[in-house]
Amino acid sequence: MKIGPKYKIARRLGANIFDKTQTPKFAARMASRGKGGERKGRPKTDYGIQMIEKQKARYMYGINERQFSTYVKRSLAKKSTPAVDTLYEMLESRLDNVIYRMGLASTRQMARQMVSHGHILVDGVKVTVPSYQVSPKEIIAIRDASAKKKLFEGVGEKFKEVAVPPWIKLDLEKRQAVIEAKPAYRTGETVFDINAIIQFYQR
């Protein structure tokens, strides 16, 4: 998905949804604009607020509207668990997001390219689909033929510095990761309101 000018999008949405906007300078600029980083103006409708939350999530994960709406529809169709939990799990379980969470890539866009170019293995099998949904017990690793590329220089050091979520376990020696569990949604841990997103698609 082509994203466009990231600073402009982040300012419009009032959230540091991109890695390059996660800086003190950007935070100060948002703080100067008031609560939520929004410009003063007419109060937003519920629809407008829900739309913004949806856009935050879409741009953060780099997913187009069609694919994102498919995730939401599947989440709503799964009655065994709350739609909020299912949607979060599907977004976080994307292989490109896992590569980003592991610290192999500095951005999700870079992680998407790593997967698309065939550098990543899942349980020993090359996977080139960024939207691939990882499952517990699967092992995510760098393909041997790709490990010596400049792209993966200093991977060991990156692994030592990154703070991975509890559902991912890094193996520093083997330079790979094991999916320990399914991602669990916790209120307040995301820059977007996932409940508002569900409500947007239920209108």
mmCIF file with all atom_site columns, C-alpha atoms in Angstrom:
data_model
loop_
_atom_site.group_PDB
_atom_site.id
_atom_site.type_symbol
_atom_site.label_atom_id
_atom_site.label_alt_id
_atom_site.label_comp_id
_atom_site.label_asym_id
_atom_site.label_entity_id
_atom_site.label_seq_id
_atom_site.pdbx_PDB_ins_code
_atom_site.Cartn_x
_atom_site.Cartn_y
_atom_site.Cartn_z
_atom_site.occupancy
_atom_site.B_iso_or_equiv
_atom_site.pdbx_formal_charge
_atom_site.auth_seq_id
_atom_site.auth_comp_id
_atom_site.auth_asym_id
_atom_site.auth_atom_id
_atom_site.pdbx_PDB_model_num
ATOM 1   C CA . MET A 1 1   ? 0.000   0.000   0.000  1.00 0.00 ? 1   MET A CA 1
ATOM 2   C CA . LYS A 1 2   ? 1.390   3.399   -1.004 1.00 0.00 ? 2   LYS A CA 1
ATOM 3   C CA . ILE A 1 3   ? 1.233   5.598   2.083  1.00 0.00 ? 3   ILE A CA 1
ATOM 4   C CA . GLY A 1 4   ? 2.397   9.068   1.024  1.00 0.00 ? 4   GLY A CA 1
ATOM 5   C CA . PRO A 1 5   ? 3.811   11.910  3.194  1.00 0.00 ? 5   PRO A CA 1
ATOM 6   C CA . LYS A 1 6   ? 4.009   10.327  6.632  1.00 0.00 ? 6   LYS A CA 1
ATOM 7   C CA . TYR A 1 7   ? 4.427   13.479  8.720  1.00 0.00 ? 7   TYR A CA 1
ATOM 8   C CA . LYS A 1 8   ? 1.418   15.072  7.067  1.00 0.00 ? 8   LYS A CA 1
ATOM 9   C CA . ILE A 1 9   ? -0.734  11.977  7.588  1.00 0.00 ? 9   ILE A CA 1
ATOM 10  C CA . ALA A 1 10  ? 0.358   11.586  11.213 1.00 0.00 ? 10  ALA A CA 1
ATOM 11  C CA . ARG A 1 11  ? -0.386  15.246  11.957 1.00 0.00 ? 11  ARG A CA 1
ATOM 12  C CA . ARG A 1 12  ? -3.804  14.969  10.346 1.00 0.00 ? 12  ARG A CA 1
ATOM 13  C CA . LEU A 1 13  ? -4.671  11.871  12.373 1.00 0.00 ? 13  LEU A CA 1
ATOM 14  C CA . GLY A 1 14  ? -3.099  13.251  15.549 1.00 0.00 ? 14  GLY A CA 1
ATOM 15  C CA . ALA A 1 15  ? -1.025  10.150  16.348 1.00 0.00 ? 15  ALA A CA 1
ATOM 16  C CA . ASN A 1 16  ? 2.586   8.954   15.936 1.00 0.00 ? 16  ASN A CA 1
ATOM 17  C CA . ILE A 1 17  ? 1.560   5.977   13.811 1.00 0.00 ? 17  ILE A CA 1
ATOM 18  C CA . PHE A 1 18  ? 4.836   5.789   11.876 1.00 0.00 ? 18  PHE A CA 1
ATOM 19  C CA . ASP A 1 19  ? 8.332   5.074   13.189 1.00 0.00 ? 19  ASP A CA 1
ATOM 20  C CA . LYS A 1 20  ? 9.685   8.336   11.771 1.00 0.00 ? 20  LYS A CA 1
ATOM 21  C CA . THR A 1 21  ? 7.065   10.303  13.738 1.00 0.00 ? 21  THR A CA 1
ATOM 22  C CA . GLN A 1 22  ? 7.976   8.699   17.069 1.00 0.00 ? 22  GLN A CA 1
ATOM 23  C CA . THR A 1 23  ? 10.297  11.552  18.016 1.00 0.00 ? 23  THR A CA 1
ATOM 24  C CA . PRO A 1 24  ? 10.313  14.222  20.743 1.00 0.00 ? 24  PRO A CA 1
ATOM 25  C CA . LYS A 1 25  ? 9.953   16.905  18.044 1.00 0.00 ? 25  LYS A CA 1
ATOM 26  C CA . PHE A 1 26  ? 6.788   15.356  16.662 1.00 0.00 ? 26  PHE A CA 1
ATOM 27  C CA . ALA A 1 27  ? 5.374   14.779  20.164 1.00 0.00 ? 27  ALA A CA 1
ATOM 28  C CA . ALA A 1 28  ? 5.996   18.433  21.065 1.00 0.00 ? 28  ALA A CA 1
ATOM 29  C CA . ARG A 1 29  ? 4.272   19.587  17.918 1.00 0.00 ? 29  ARG A CA 1
ATOM 30  C CA . MET A 1 30  ? 1.258   17.414  18.647 1.00 0.00 ? 30  MET A CA 1
ATOM 31  C CA . ALA A 1 31  ? 1.128   18.633  22.252 1.00 0.00 ? 31  ALA A CA 1
ATOM 32  C CA . SER A 1 32  ? 1.053   22.234  21.039 1.00 0.00 ? 32  SER A CA 1
ATOM 33  C CA . ARG A 1 33  ? -2.089  21.441  19.088 1.00 0.00 ? 33  ARG A CA 1
ATOM 34  C CA . GLY A 1 34  ? -3.992  20.358  22.177 1.00 0.00 ? 34  GLY A CA 1
ATOM 35  C CA . LYS A 1 35  ? -5.587  17.106  23.292 1.00 0.00 ? 35  LYS A CA 1
ATOM 36  C CA . GLY A 1 36  ? -4.969  14.254  20.862 1.00 0.00 ? 36  GLY A CA 1
ATOM 37  C CA . GLY A 1 37  ? -2.871  16.495  18.617 1.00 0.00 ? 37  GLY A CA 1
ATOM 38  C CA . GLU A 1 38  ? -5.981  17.759  16.837 1.00 0.00 ? 38  GLU A CA 1
ATOM 39  C CA . ARG A 1 39  ? -6.492  21.231  15.444 1.00 0.00 ? 39  ARG A CA 1
ATOM 40  C CA . LYS A 1 40  ? -9.233  23.346  16.935 1.00 0.00 ? 40  LYS A CA 1
ATOM 41  C CA . GLY A 1 41  ? -12.415 23.453  14.889 1.00 0.00 ? 41  GLY A CA 1
ATOM 42  C CA . ARG A 1 42  ? -15.872 22.008  14.691 1.00 0.00 ? 42  ARG A CA 1
ATOM 43  C CA . PRO A 1 43  ? -16.486 19.059  17.049 1.00 0.00 ? 43  PRO A CA 1
ATOM 44  C CA . LYS A 1 44  ? -16.162 15.729  15.255 1.00 0.00 ? 44  LYS A CA 1
ATOM 45  C CA . THR A 1 45  ? -19.134 13.429  14.899 1.00 0.00 ? 45  THR A CA 1
ATOM 46  C CA . ASP A 1 46  ? -18.985 9.831   16.141 1.00 0.00 ? 46  ASP A CA 1
ATOM 47  C CA . TYR A 1 47  ? -18.585 8.789   12.525 1.00 0.00 ? 47  TYR A CA 1
ATOM 48  C CA . GLY A 1 48  ? -15.676 11.183  12.064 1.00 0.00 ? 48  GLY A CA 1
ATOM 49  C CA . ILE A 1 49  ? -13.929 9.930   15.202 1.00 0.00 ? 49  ILE A CA 1
ATOM 50  C CA . GLN A 1 50  ? -14.410 6.304   14.175 1.00 0.00 ? 50  GLN A CA 1
ATOM 51  C CA . MET A 1 51  ? -13.080 7.056   10.689 1.00 0.00 ? 51  MET A CA 1
ATOM 52  C CA . ILE A 1 52  ? -9.910  8.596   12.142 1.00 0.00 ? 52  ILE A CA 1
ATOM 53  C CA . GLU A 1 53  ? -9.320  5.576   14.415 1.00 0.00 ? 53  GLU A CA 1
ATOM 54  C CA . LYS A 1 54  ? -9.720  3.244   11.450 1.00 0.00 ? 54  LYS A CA 1
ATOM 55  C CA . GLN A 1 55  ? -7.249  5.288   9.408  1.00 0.00 ? 55  GLN A CA 1
ATOM 56  C CA . LYS A 1 56  ? -4.727  5.233   12.252 1.00 0.00 ? 56  LYS A CA 1
ATOM 57  C CA . ALA A 1 57  ? -4.764  1.437   12.284 1.00 0.00 ? 57  ALA A CA 1
ATOM 58  C CA . ARG A 1 58  ? -4.711  1.103   8.498  1.00 0.00 ? 58  ARG A CA 1
ATOM 59  C CA . TYR A 1 59  ? -1.733  3.404   8.046  1.00 0.00 ? 59  TYR A CA 1
ATOM 60  C CA . MET A 1 60  ? 0.126   1.967   11.023 1.00 0.00 ? 60  MET A CA 1
ATOM 61  C CA . TYR A 1 61  ? 0.002   -1.583  9.631  1.00 0.00 ? 61  TYR A CA 1
ATOM 62  C CA . GLY A 1 62  ? 0.167   -0.453  5.985  1.00 0.00 ? 62  GLY A CA 1
ATOM 63  C CA . ILE A 1 63  ? -3.025  -2.208  4.923  1.00 0.00 ? 63  ILE A CA 1
ATOM 64  C CA . ASN A 1 64  ? -5.366  -1.087  2.155  1.00 0.00 ? 64  ASN A CA 1
ATOM 65  C CA . GLU A 1 65  ? -9.067  -0.522  2.787  1.00 0.00 ? 65  GLU A CA 1
ATOM 66  C CA . ARG A 1 66  ? -10.239 -3.732  1.130  1.00 0.00 ? 66  ARG A CA 1
ATOM 67  C CA . GLN A 1 67  ? -7.957  -5.977  3.159  1.00 0.00 ? 67  GLN A CA 1
ATOM 68  C CA . PHE A 1 68  ? -8.624  -4.099  6.389  1.00 0.00 ? 68  PHE A CA 1
ATOM 69  C CA . SER A 1 69  ? -12.401 -4.366  5.979  1.00 0.00 ? 69  SER A CA 1
ATOM 70  C CA . THR A 1 70  ? -11.978 -8.097  5.315  1.00 0.00 ? 70  THR A CA 1
ATOM 71  C CA . TYR A 1 71  ? -10.167 -8.452  8.645  1.00 0.00 ? 71  TYR A CA 1
ATOM 72  C CA . VAL A 1 72  ? -13.001 -6.654  10.427 1.00 0.00 ? 72  VAL A CA 1
ATOM 73  C CA . LYS A 1 73  ? -15.693 -8.754  8.735  1.00 0.00 ? 73  LYS A CA 1
ATOM 74  C CA . ARG A 1 74  ? -13.907 -11.951 9.739  1.00 0.00 ? 74  ARG A CA 1
ATOM 75  C CA . SER A 1 75  ? -13.570 -10.645 13.287 1.00 0.00 ? 75  SER A CA 1
ATOM 76  C CA . LEU A 1 76  ? -17.287 -9.876  13.486 1.00 0.00 ? 76  LEU A CA 1
ATOM 77  C CA . ALA A 1 77  ? -18.174 -13.265 12.005 1.00 0.00 ? 77  ALA A CA 1
ATOM 78  C CA . LYS A 1 78  ? -16.165 -15.138 14.658 1.00 0.00 ? 78  LYS A CA 1
ATOM 79  C CA . LYS A 1 79  ? -18.639 -15.387 17.515 1.00 0.00 ? 79  LYS A CA 1
ATOM 80  C CA . SER A 1 80  ? -16.418 -17.400 19.873 1.00 0.00 ? 80  SER A CA 1
ATOM 81  C CA . THR A 1 81  ? -14.301 -14.363 20.830 1.00 0.00 ? 81  THR A CA 1
ATOM 82  C CA . PRO A 1 82  ? -14.947 -10.600 20.984 1.00 0.00 ? 82  PRO A CA 1
ATOM 83  C CA . ALA A 1 83  ? -14.405 -8.889  17.620 1.00 0.00 ? 83  ALA A CA 1
ATOM 84  C CA . VAL A 1 84  ? -11.971 -6.445  19.239 1.00 0.00 ? 84  VAL A CA 1
ATOM 85  C CA . ASP A 1 85  ? -9.679  -9.264  20.374 1.00 0.00 ? 85  ASP A CA 1
ATOM 86  C CA . THR A 1 86  ? -9.888  -11.106 17.058 1.00 0.00 ? 86  THR A CA 1
ATOM 87  C CA . LEU A 1 87  ? -9.129  -8.023  14.962 1.00 0.00 ? 87  LEU A CA 1
ATOM 88  C CA . TYR A 1 88  ? -6.096  -7.134  17.082 1.00 0.00 ? 88  TYR A CA 1
ATOM 89  C CA . GLU A 1 89  ? -4.850  -10.709 16.875 1.00 0.00 ? 89  GLU A CA 1
ATOM 90  C CA . MET A 1 90  ? -5.150  -10.741 13.078 1.00 0.00 ? 90  MET A CA 1
ATOM 91  C CA . LEU A 1 91  ? -3.315  -7.443  12.687 1.00 0.00 ? 91  LEU A CA 1
ATOM 92  C CA . GLU A 1 92  ? -0.479  -8.366  15.040 1.00 0.00 ? 92  GLU A CA 1
ATOM 93  C CA . SER A 1 93  ? -0.148  -11.899 13.625 1.00 0.00 ? 93  SER A CA 1
ATOM 94  C CA . ARG A 1 94  ? 0.725   -10.681 10.144 1.00 0.00 ? 94  ARG A CA 1
ATOM 95  C CA . LEU A 1 95  ? 4.189   -11.973 9.236  1.00 0.00 ? 95  LEU A CA 1
ATOM 96  C CA . ASP A 1 96  ? 5.447   -8.521  8.262  1.00 0.00 ? 96  ASP A CA 1
ATOM 97  C CA . ASN A 1 97  ? 4.380   -7.166  11.645 1.00 0.00 ? 97  ASN A CA 1
ATOM 98  C CA . VAL A 1 98  ? 6.106   -10.066 13.425 1.00 0.00 ? 98  VAL A CA 1
ATOM 99  C CA . ILE A 1 99  ? 9.345   -9.317  11.561 1.00 0.00 ? 99  ILE A CA 1
ATOM 100 C CA . TYR A 1 100 ? 9.014   -5.698  12.689 1.00 0.00 ? 100 TYR A CA 1
ATOM 101 C CA . ARG A 1 101 ? 8.274   -6.717  16.291 1.00 0.00 ? 101 ARG A CA 1
ATOM 102 C CA . MET A 1 102 ? 11.331  -9.004  16.270 1.00 0.00 ? 102 MET A CA 1
ATOM 103 C CA . GLY A 1 103 ? 13.529  -6.033  15.440 1.00 0.00 ? 103 GLY A CA 1
ATOM 104 C CA . LEU A 1 104 ? 14.692  -7.401  12.081 1.00 0.00 ? 104 LEU A CA 1
ATOM 105 C CA . ALA A 1 105 ? 13.265  -4.336  10.346 1.00 0.00 ? 105 ALA A CA 1
ATOM 106 C CA . SER A 1 106 ? 13.094  -0.732  11.520 1.00 0.00 ? 106 SER A CA 1
ATOM 107 C CA . THR A 1 107 ? 9.714   -0.207  9.843  1.00 0.00 ? 107 THR A CA 1
ATOM 108 C CA . ARG A 1 108 ? 6.795   -2.392  8.832  1.00 0.00 ? 108 ARG A CA 1
ATOM 109 C CA . GLN A 1 109 ? 7.354   -1.336  5.239  1.00 0.00 ? 109 GLN A CA 1
ATOM 110 C CA . MET A 1 110 ? 10.906  -2.692  5.373  1.00 0.00 ? 110 MET A CA 1
ATOM 111 C CA . ALA A 1 111 ? 9.607   -5.882  7.015  1.00 0.00 ? 111 ALA A CA 1
ATOM 112 C CA . ARG A 1 112 ? 7.097   -6.272  4.177  1.00 0.00 ? 112 ARG A CA 1
ATOM 113 C CA . GLN A 1 113 ? 9.907   -6.063  1.636  1.00 0.00 ? 113 GLN A CA 1
ATOM 114 C CA . MET A 1 114 ? 11.974  -8.637  3.530  1.00 0.00 ? 114 MET A CA 1
ATOM 115 C CA . VAL A 1 115 ? 9.106   -11.095 3.340  1.00 0.00 ? 115 VAL A CA 1
ATOM 116 C CA . SER A 1 116 ? 8.200   -10.306 -0.279 1.00 0.00 ? 116 SER A CA 1
ATOM 117 C CA . HIS A 1 117 ? 11.816  -10.765 -1.396 1.00 0.00 ? 117 HIS A CA 1
ATOM 118 C CA . GLY A 1 118 ? 11.970  -14.258 0.093  1.00 0.00 ? 118 GLY A CA 1
ATOM 119 C CA . HIS A 1 119 ? 14.318  -13.613 3.013  1.00 0.00 ? 119 HIS A CA 1
ATOM 120 C CA . ILE A 1 120 ? 12.079  -15.122 5.718  1.00 0.00 ? 120 ILE A CA 1
ATOM 121 C CA . LEU A 1 121 ? 11.315  -18.719 6.687  1.00 0.00 ? 121 LEU A CA 1
ATOM 122 C CA . VAL A 1 122 ? 8.382   -19.999 8.719  1.00 0.00 ? 122 VAL A CA 1
ATOM 123 C CA . ASP A 1 123 ? 9.082   -23.463 10.122 1.00 0.00 ? 123 ASP A CA 1
ATOM 124 C CA . GLY A 1 124 ? 11.826  -23.864 7.528  1.00 0.00 ? 124 GLY A CA 1
ATOM 125 C CA . VAL A 1 125 ? 9.642   -22.914 4.563  1.00 0.00 ? 125 VAL A CA 1
ATOM 126 C CA . LYS A 1 126 ? 10.099  -19.694 2.604  1.00 0.00 ? 126 LYS A CA 1
ATOM 127 C CA . VAL A 1 127 ? 7.041   -17.453 2.867  1.00 0.00 ? 127 VAL A CA 1
ATOM 128 C CA . THR A 1 128 ? 6.683   -14.450 0.552  1.00 0.00 ? 128 THR A CA 1
ATOM 129 C CA . VAL A 1 129 ? 3.219   -13.286 1.640  1.00 0.00 ? 129 VAL A CA 1
ATOM 130 C CA . PRO A 1 130 ? 3.440   -10.374 4.145  1.00 0.00 ? 130 PRO A CA 1
ATOM 131 C CA . SER A 1 131 ? -0.126  -10.960 5.329  1.00 0.00 ? 131 SER A CA 1
ATOM 132 C CA . TYR A 1 132 ? 0.608   -14.582 6.286  1.00 0.00 ? 132 TYR A CA 1
ATOM 133 C CA . GLN A 1 133 ? -0.900  -15.255 9.724  1.00 0.00 ? 133 GLN A CA 1
ATOM 134 C CA . VAL A 1 134 ? 1.614   -16.764 12.131 1.00 0.00 ? 134 VAL A CA 1
ATOM 135 C CA . SER A 1 135 ? 0.478   -19.330 14.691 1.00 0.00 ? 135 SER A CA 1
ATOM 136 C CA . PRO A 1 136 ? 1.755   -20.414 18.114 1.00 0.00 ? 136 PRO A CA 1
ATOM 137 C CA . LYS A 1 137 ? 4.805   -22.722 18.032 1.00 0.00 ? 137 LYS A CA 1
ATOM 138 C CA . GLU A 1 138 ? 5.875   -21.560 14.566 1.00 0.00 ? 138 GLU A CA 1
ATOM 139 C CA . ILE A 1 139 ? 9.535   -20.588 14.178 1.00 0.00 ? 139 ILE A CA 1
ATOM 140 C CA . ILE A 1 140 ? 10.393  -17.421 12.261 1.00 0.00 ? 140 ILE A CA 1
ATOM 141 C CA . ALA A 1 141 ? 13.939  -17.253 10.883 1.00 0.00 ? 141 ALA A CA 1
ATOM 142 C CA . ILE A 1 142 ? 16.136  -15.653 8.243  1.00 0.00 ? 142 ILE A CA 1
ATOM 143 C CA . ARG A 1 143 ? 16.776  -17.799 5.174  1.00 0.00 ? 143 ARG A CA 1
ATOM 144 C CA . ASP A 1 144 ? 20.379  -19.072 5.174  1.00 0.00 ? 144 ASP A CA 1
ATOM 145 C CA . ALA A 1 145 ? 21.063  -17.617 1.729  1.00 0.00 ? 145 ALA A CA 1
ATOM 146 C CA . SER A 1 146 ? 19.907  -14.209 2.964  1.00 0.00 ? 146 SER A CA 1
ATOM 147 C CA . ALA A 1 147 ? 21.597  -14.165 6.382  1.00 0.00 ? 147 ALA A CA 1
ATOM 148 C CA . LYS A 1 148 ? 24.927  -12.923 4.961  1.00 0.00 ? 148 LYS A CA 1
ATOM 149 C CA . LYS A 1 149 ? 23.356  -10.002 3.121  1.00 0.00 ? 149 LYS A CA 1
ATOM 150 C CA . LYS A 1 150 ? 24.069  -6.463  4.276  1.00 0.00 ? 150 LYS A CA 1
ATOM 151 C CA . LEU A 1 151 ? 20.380  -6.138  5.084  1.00 0.00 ? 151 LEU A CA 1
ATOM 152 C CA . PHE A 1 152 ? 20.847  -8.434  8.082  1.00 0.00 ? 152 PHE A CA 1
ATOM 153 C CA . GLU A 1 153 ? 24.149  -7.132  9.417  1.00 0.00 ? 153 GLU A CA 1
ATOM 154 C CA . GLY A 1 154 ? 24.172  -6.768  13.187 1.00 0.00 ? 154 GLY A CA 1
ATOM 155 C CA . VAL A 1 155 ? 21.018  -8.842  13.694 1.00 0.00 ? 155 VAL A CA 1
ATOM 156 C CA . GLY A 1 156 ? 22.357  -10.261 16.946 1.00 0.00 ? 156 GLY A CA 1
ATOM 157 C CA . GLU A 1 157 ? 22.805  -6.777  18.392 1.00 0.00 ? 157 GLU A CA 1
ATOM 158 C CA . LYS A 1 158 ? 19.356  -5.712  17.221 1.00 0.00 ? 158 LYS A CA 1
ATOM 159 C CA . PHE A 1 159 ? 17.830  -8.700  19.021 1.00 0.00 ? 159 PHE A CA 1
ATOM 160 C CA . LYS A 1 160 ? 19.543  -7.634  22.258 1.00 0.00 ? 160 LYS A CA 1
ATOM 161 C CA . GLU A 1 161 ? 18.117  -4.119  22.046 1.00 0.00 ? 161 GLU A CA 1
ATOM 162 C CA . VAL A 1 162 ? 14.540  -4.759  20.930 1.00 0.00 ? 162 VAL A CA 1
ATOM 163 C CA . ALA A 1 163 ? 11.668  -5.066  23.400 1.00 0.00 ? 163 ALA A CA 1
ATOM 164 C CA . VAL A 1 164 ? 9.536   -7.832  21.954 1.00 0.00 ? 164 VAL A CA 1
ATOM 165 C CA . PRO A 1 165 ? 5.921   -8.445  23.015 1.00 0.00 ? 165 PRO A CA 1
ATOM 166 C CA . PRO A 1 166 ? 5.375   -11.390 25.410 1.00 0.00 ? 166 PRO A CA 1
ATOM 167 C CA . TRP A 1 167 ? 3.919   -13.626 22.694 1.00 0.00 ? 167 TRP A CA 1
ATOM 168 C CA . ILE A 1 168 ? 7.232   -13.653 20.794 1.00 0.00 ? 168 ILE A CA 1
ATOM 169 C CA . LYS A 1 169 ? 10.335  -15.381 22.188 1.00 0.00 ? 169 LYS A CA 1
ATOM 170 C CA . LEU A 1 170 ? 13.674  -14.481 20.610 1.00 0.00 ? 170 LEU A CA 1
ATOM 171 C CA . ASP A 1 171 ? 16.516  -16.989 20.351 1.00 0.00 ? 171 ASP A CA 1
ATOM 172 C CA . LEU A 1 172 ? 19.642  -14.814 20.265 1.00 0.00 ? 172 LEU A CA 1
ATOM 173 C CA . GLU A 1 173 ? 21.994  -17.691 19.485 1.00 0.00 ? 173 GLU A CA 1
ATOM 174 C CA . LYS A 1 174 ? 19.985  -19.011 16.533 1.00 0.00 ? 174 LYS A CA 1
ATOM 175 C CA . ARG A 1 175 ? 18.827  -15.532 15.491 1.00 0.00 ? 175 ARG A CA 1
ATOM 176 C CA . GLN A 1 176 ? 15.232  -16.597 15.184 1.00 0.00 ? 176 GLN A CA 1
ATOM 177 C CA . ALA A 1 177 ? 11.965  -16.334 17.080 1.00 0.00 ? 177 ALA A CA 1
ATOM 178 C CA . VAL A 1 178 ? 9.259   -18.684 18.302 1.00 0.00 ? 178 VAL A CA 1
ATOM 179 C CA . ILE A 1 179 ? 5.633   -17.612 18.445 1.00 0.00 ? 179 ILE A CA 1
ATOM 180 C CA . GLU A 1 180 ? 4.770   -18.442 22.053 1.00 0.00 ? 180 GLU A CA 1
ATOM 181 C CA . ALA A 1 181 ? 1.081   -17.507 22.004 1.00 0.00 ? 181 ALA A CA 1
ATOM 182 C CA . LYS A 1 182 ? -1.560  -15.489 20.202 1.00 0.00 ? 182 LYS A CA 1
ATOM 183 C CA . PRO A 1 183 ? -1.323  -11.694 20.528 1.00 0.00 ? 183 PRO A CA 1
ATOM 184 C CA . ALA A 1 184 ? -3.635  -10.466 23.302 1.00 0.00 ? 184 ALA A CA 1
ATOM 185 C CA . TYR A 1 185 ? -5.310  -7.067  23.115 1.00 0.00 ? 185 TYR A CA 1
ATOM 186 C CA . ARG A 1 186 ? -4.985  -4.817  26.150 1.00 0.00 ? 186 ARG A CA 1
ATOM 187 C CA . THR A 1 187 ? -6.839  -1.525  26.423 1.00 0.00 ? 187 THR A CA 1
ATOM 188 C CA . GLY A 1 188 ? -4.577  1.497   26.180 1.00 0.00 ? 188 GLY A CA 1
ATOM 189 C CA . GLU A 1 189 ? -1.659  -0.268  24.486 1.00 0.00 ? 189 GLU A CA 1
ATOM 190 C CA . THR A 1 190 ? -2.463  0.945   20.969 1.00 0.00 ? 190 THR A CA 1
ATOM 191 C CA . VAL A 1 191 ? -2.483  4.432   19.450 1.00 0.00 ? 191 VAL A CA 1
ATOM 192 C CA . PHE A 1 192 ? -5.911  3.710   17.962 1.00 0.00 ? 192 PHE A CA 1
ATOM 193 C CA . ASP A 1 193 ? -9.270  2.872   19.533 1.00 0.00 ? 193 ASP A CA 1
ATOM 194 C CA . ILE A 1 194 ? -10.078 -0.592  18.261 1.00 0.00 ? 194 ILE A CA 1
ATOM 195 C CA . ASN A 1 195 ? -13.604 -0.462  19.687 1.00 0.00 ? 195 ASN A CA 1
ATOM 196 C CA . ALA A 1 196 ? -14.315 2.636   17.579 1.00 0.00 ? 196 ALA A CA 1
ATOM 197 C CA . ILE A 1 197 ? -13.054 0.771   14.519 1.00 0.00 ? 197 ILE A CA 1
ATOM 198 C CA . ILE A 1 198 ? -15.470 -2.089  15.097 1.00 0.00 ? 198 ILE A CA 1
ATOM 199 C CA . GLN A 1 199 ? -18.300 0.397   15.568 1.00 0.00 ? 199 GLN A CA 1
ATOM 200 C CA . PHE A 1 200 ? -17.393 2.115   12.281 1.00 0.00 ? 200 PHE A CA 1
ATOM 201 C CA . TYR A 1 201 ? -17.928 -1.097  10.325 1.00 0.00 ? 201 TYR A CA 1
ATOM 202 C CA . GLN A 1 202 ? -21.103 -1.957  12.208 1.00 0.00 ? 202 GLN A CA 1
ATOM 203 C CA . ARG A 1 203 ? -22.870 1.214   11.116 1.00 0.00 ? 203 ARG A CA 1
#
